[in-house]
């Protein structure tokens, strides 16, 4: 059983910064891809950023130049450094991971989500 645990959300003023973290635990063979998604009220869920085991990254156009996704040294963690935050960034942020189990099957896992609120 794999679990993703997130932390780092909170309330911040426009222009401020937050750093989200997500750690995967449980029985697994490897983690192929980790990503951050977000969903604001009345909007569809969107991919914010992703990173592969090889280090390739992908960002939503709206966060390029402001957000940075990275993997921890242990490779079971992912971080999202969010700078120059805007009110439009307010959303529930979910950690996502594509993980190969001990049976080598690829499965998709989600964290419970962490609230990010950007407001003055």
Tab-separated table of C-alpha atoms in Angstrom:
chain	number	residue	atom	x	y	z
A	1	UNK	CA	0.000	0.000	0.000
A	2	UNK	CA	1.423	3.345	-1.118
A	3	UNK	CA	0.635	6.655	0.543
A	4	UNK	CA	1.483	10.212	-0.497
A	5	UNK	CA	1.743	12.782	2.293
A	6	UNK	CA	1.796	16.499	1.482
A	7	UNK	CA	2.776	19.551	3.497
A	8	UNK	CA	3.608	23.220	3.070
A	9	UNK	CA	0.300	24.795	2.122
A	10	UNK	CA	-1.047	27.885	3.793
A	11	UNK	CA	-1.994	31.538	3.486
A	12	UNK	CA	0.422	33.932	1.819
A	13	UNK	CA	0.248	37.487	0.488
A	14	UNK	CA	0.571	38.238	-3.228
A	15	UNK	CA	4.220	38.215	-4.227
A	16	UNK	CA	5.114	35.815	-1.444
A	17	UNK	CA	6.479	32.293	-1.578
A	18	UNK	CA	5.552	28.804	-0.424
A	19	UNK	CA	7.303	25.458	-0.697
A	20	UNK	CA	5.167	22.336	-0.991
A	21	UNK	CA	6.546	18.889	-0.276
A	22	UNK	CA	5.258	15.381	-0.918
A	23	UNK	CA	6.697	12.092	0.317
A	24	UNK	CA	5.784	8.634	-0.955
A	25	UNK	CA	5.890	5.687	1.415
A	26	UNK	CA	5.024	2.005	1.247
A	27	UNK	CA	5.989	-0.972	-0.859
A	28	UNK	CA	7.096	-0.004	-4.346
A	29	UNK	CA	9.652	-0.893	-6.974
A	30	UNK	CA	10.263	2.590	-8.336
A	31	UNK	CA	8.671	5.975	-8.958
A	32	UNK	CA	8.436	6.879	-12.624
A	33	UNK	CA	6.900	10.349	-12.469
A	34	UNK	CA	5.828	12.792	-9.777
A	35	UNK	CA	3.675	15.841	-10.344
A	36	UNK	CA	1.629	18.605	-8.799
A	37	UNK	CA	-1.949	19.332	-9.865
A	38	UNK	CA	-4.284	22.033	-8.639
A	39	UNK	CA	-7.994	22.690	-8.690
A	40	UNK	CA	-9.718	25.953	-7.851
A	41	UNK	CA	-13.461	26.270	-7.187
A	42	UNK	CA	-15.392	26.265	-10.441
A	43	UNK	CA	-12.357	25.268	-12.494
A	44	UNK	CA	-11.067	22.019	-13.938
A	45	UNK	CA	-8.095	20.295	-12.376
A	46	UNK	CA	-4.899	21.259	-14.160
A	47	UNK	CA	-1.342	20.014	-14.249
A	48	UNK	CA	0.974	22.528	-12.598
A	49	UNK	CA	4.314	20.766	-12.978
A	50	UNK	CA	5.748	17.288	-13.407
A	51	UNK	CA	9.144	15.646	-13.199
A	52	UNK	CA	10.305	12.242	-14.416
A	53	UNK	CA	12.803	9.899	-12.814
A	54	UNK	CA	15.315	11.166	-15.372
A	55	UNK	CA	14.813	14.776	-14.309
A	56	UNK	CA	12.746	16.051	-17.240
A	57	UNK	CA	10.287	18.752	-16.164
A	58	UNK	CA	7.092	20.196	-17.563
A	59	UNK	CA	5.211	23.307	-16.404
A	60	UNK	CA	1.883	24.917	-17.025
A	61	UNK	CA	2.301	28.112	-19.016
A	62	UNK	CA	0.810	30.188	-16.201
A	63	UNK	CA	3.525	29.199	-13.701
A	64	UNK	CA	6.631	29.143	-15.887
A	65	UNK	CA	9.354	31.303	-14.420
A	66	UNK	CA	7.667	31.377	-11.002
A	67	UNK	CA	7.399	27.732	-9.873
A	68	UNK	CA	10.126	25.090	-9.715
A	69	UNK	CA	9.558	21.359	-9.293
A	70	UNK	CA	12.346	19.146	-7.984
A	71	UNK	CA	13.013	15.660	-6.599
A	72	UNK	CA	14.627	14.952	-3.267
A	73	UNK	CA	17.905	13.076	-3.003
A	74	UNK	CA	16.041	9.976	-1.816
A	75	UNK	CA	13.876	10.145	-4.988
A	76	UNK	CA	10.709	9.385	-3.030
A	77	UNK	CA	9.950	13.058	-2.467
A	78	UNK	CA	8.935	15.932	-4.696
A	79	UNK	CA	8.927	19.655	-3.981
A	80	UNK	CA	7.214	22.630	-5.540
A	81	UNK	CA	8.860	25.981	-4.867
A	82	UNK	CA	6.292	28.682	-5.581
A	83	UNK	CA	7.513	32.268	-5.905
A	84	UNK	CA	5.806	35.503	-6.926
A	85	UNK	CA	2.463	34.032	-5.951
A	86	UNK	CA	-0.694	35.546	-7.371
A	87	UNK	CA	-4.311	35.353	-6.181
A	88	UNK	CA	-4.994	33.248	-9.280
A	89	UNK	CA	-2.740	30.551	-7.780
A	90	UNK	CA	-5.253	29.940	-4.995
A	91	UNK	CA	-6.334	26.298	-5.181
A	92	UNK	CA	-6.092	22.885	-3.596
A	93	UNK	CA	-2.784	21.394	-4.678
A	94	UNK	CA	-2.529	17.616	-5.039
A	95	UNK	CA	0.592	15.503	-5.268
A	96	UNK	CA	0.507	12.760	-7.893
A	97	UNK	CA	2.874	9.874	-8.536
A	98	UNK	CA	3.095	7.123	-11.133
A	99	UNK	CA	4.614	4.215	-9.240
A	100	UNK	CA	5.691	0.731	-10.235
A	101	UNK	CA	4.678	-1.793	-7.619
A	102	UNK	CA	6.652	-4.839	-6.635
A	103	UNK	CA	4.741	-6.629	-9.407
A	104	UNK	CA	6.150	-3.996	-11.821
A	105	UNK	CA	2.683	-2.711	-12.734
A	106	UNK	CA	2.382	1.040	-13.087
A	107	UNK	CA	-0.246	2.629	-10.859
A	108	UNK	CA	-1.403	6.192	-10.231
A	109	UNK	CA	-1.543	7.587	-6.677
A	110	UNK	CA	-2.852	10.862	-5.247
A	111	UNK	CA	-2.287	12.754	-2.044
A	112	UNK	CA	-5.133	14.229	-0.015
A	113	UNK	CA	-4.323	17.761	-1.111
A	114	UNK	CA	-3.113	20.919	0.591
A	115	UNK	CA	-4.786	24.331	0.429
A	116	UNK	CA	-2.850	27.286	-0.948
A	117	UNK	CA	-4.484	30.672	-0.501
A	118	UNK	CA	-2.942	33.845	-1.921
A	119	UNK	CA	-4.678	36.917	-0.560
A	120	UNK	CA	-3.964	40.305	0.952
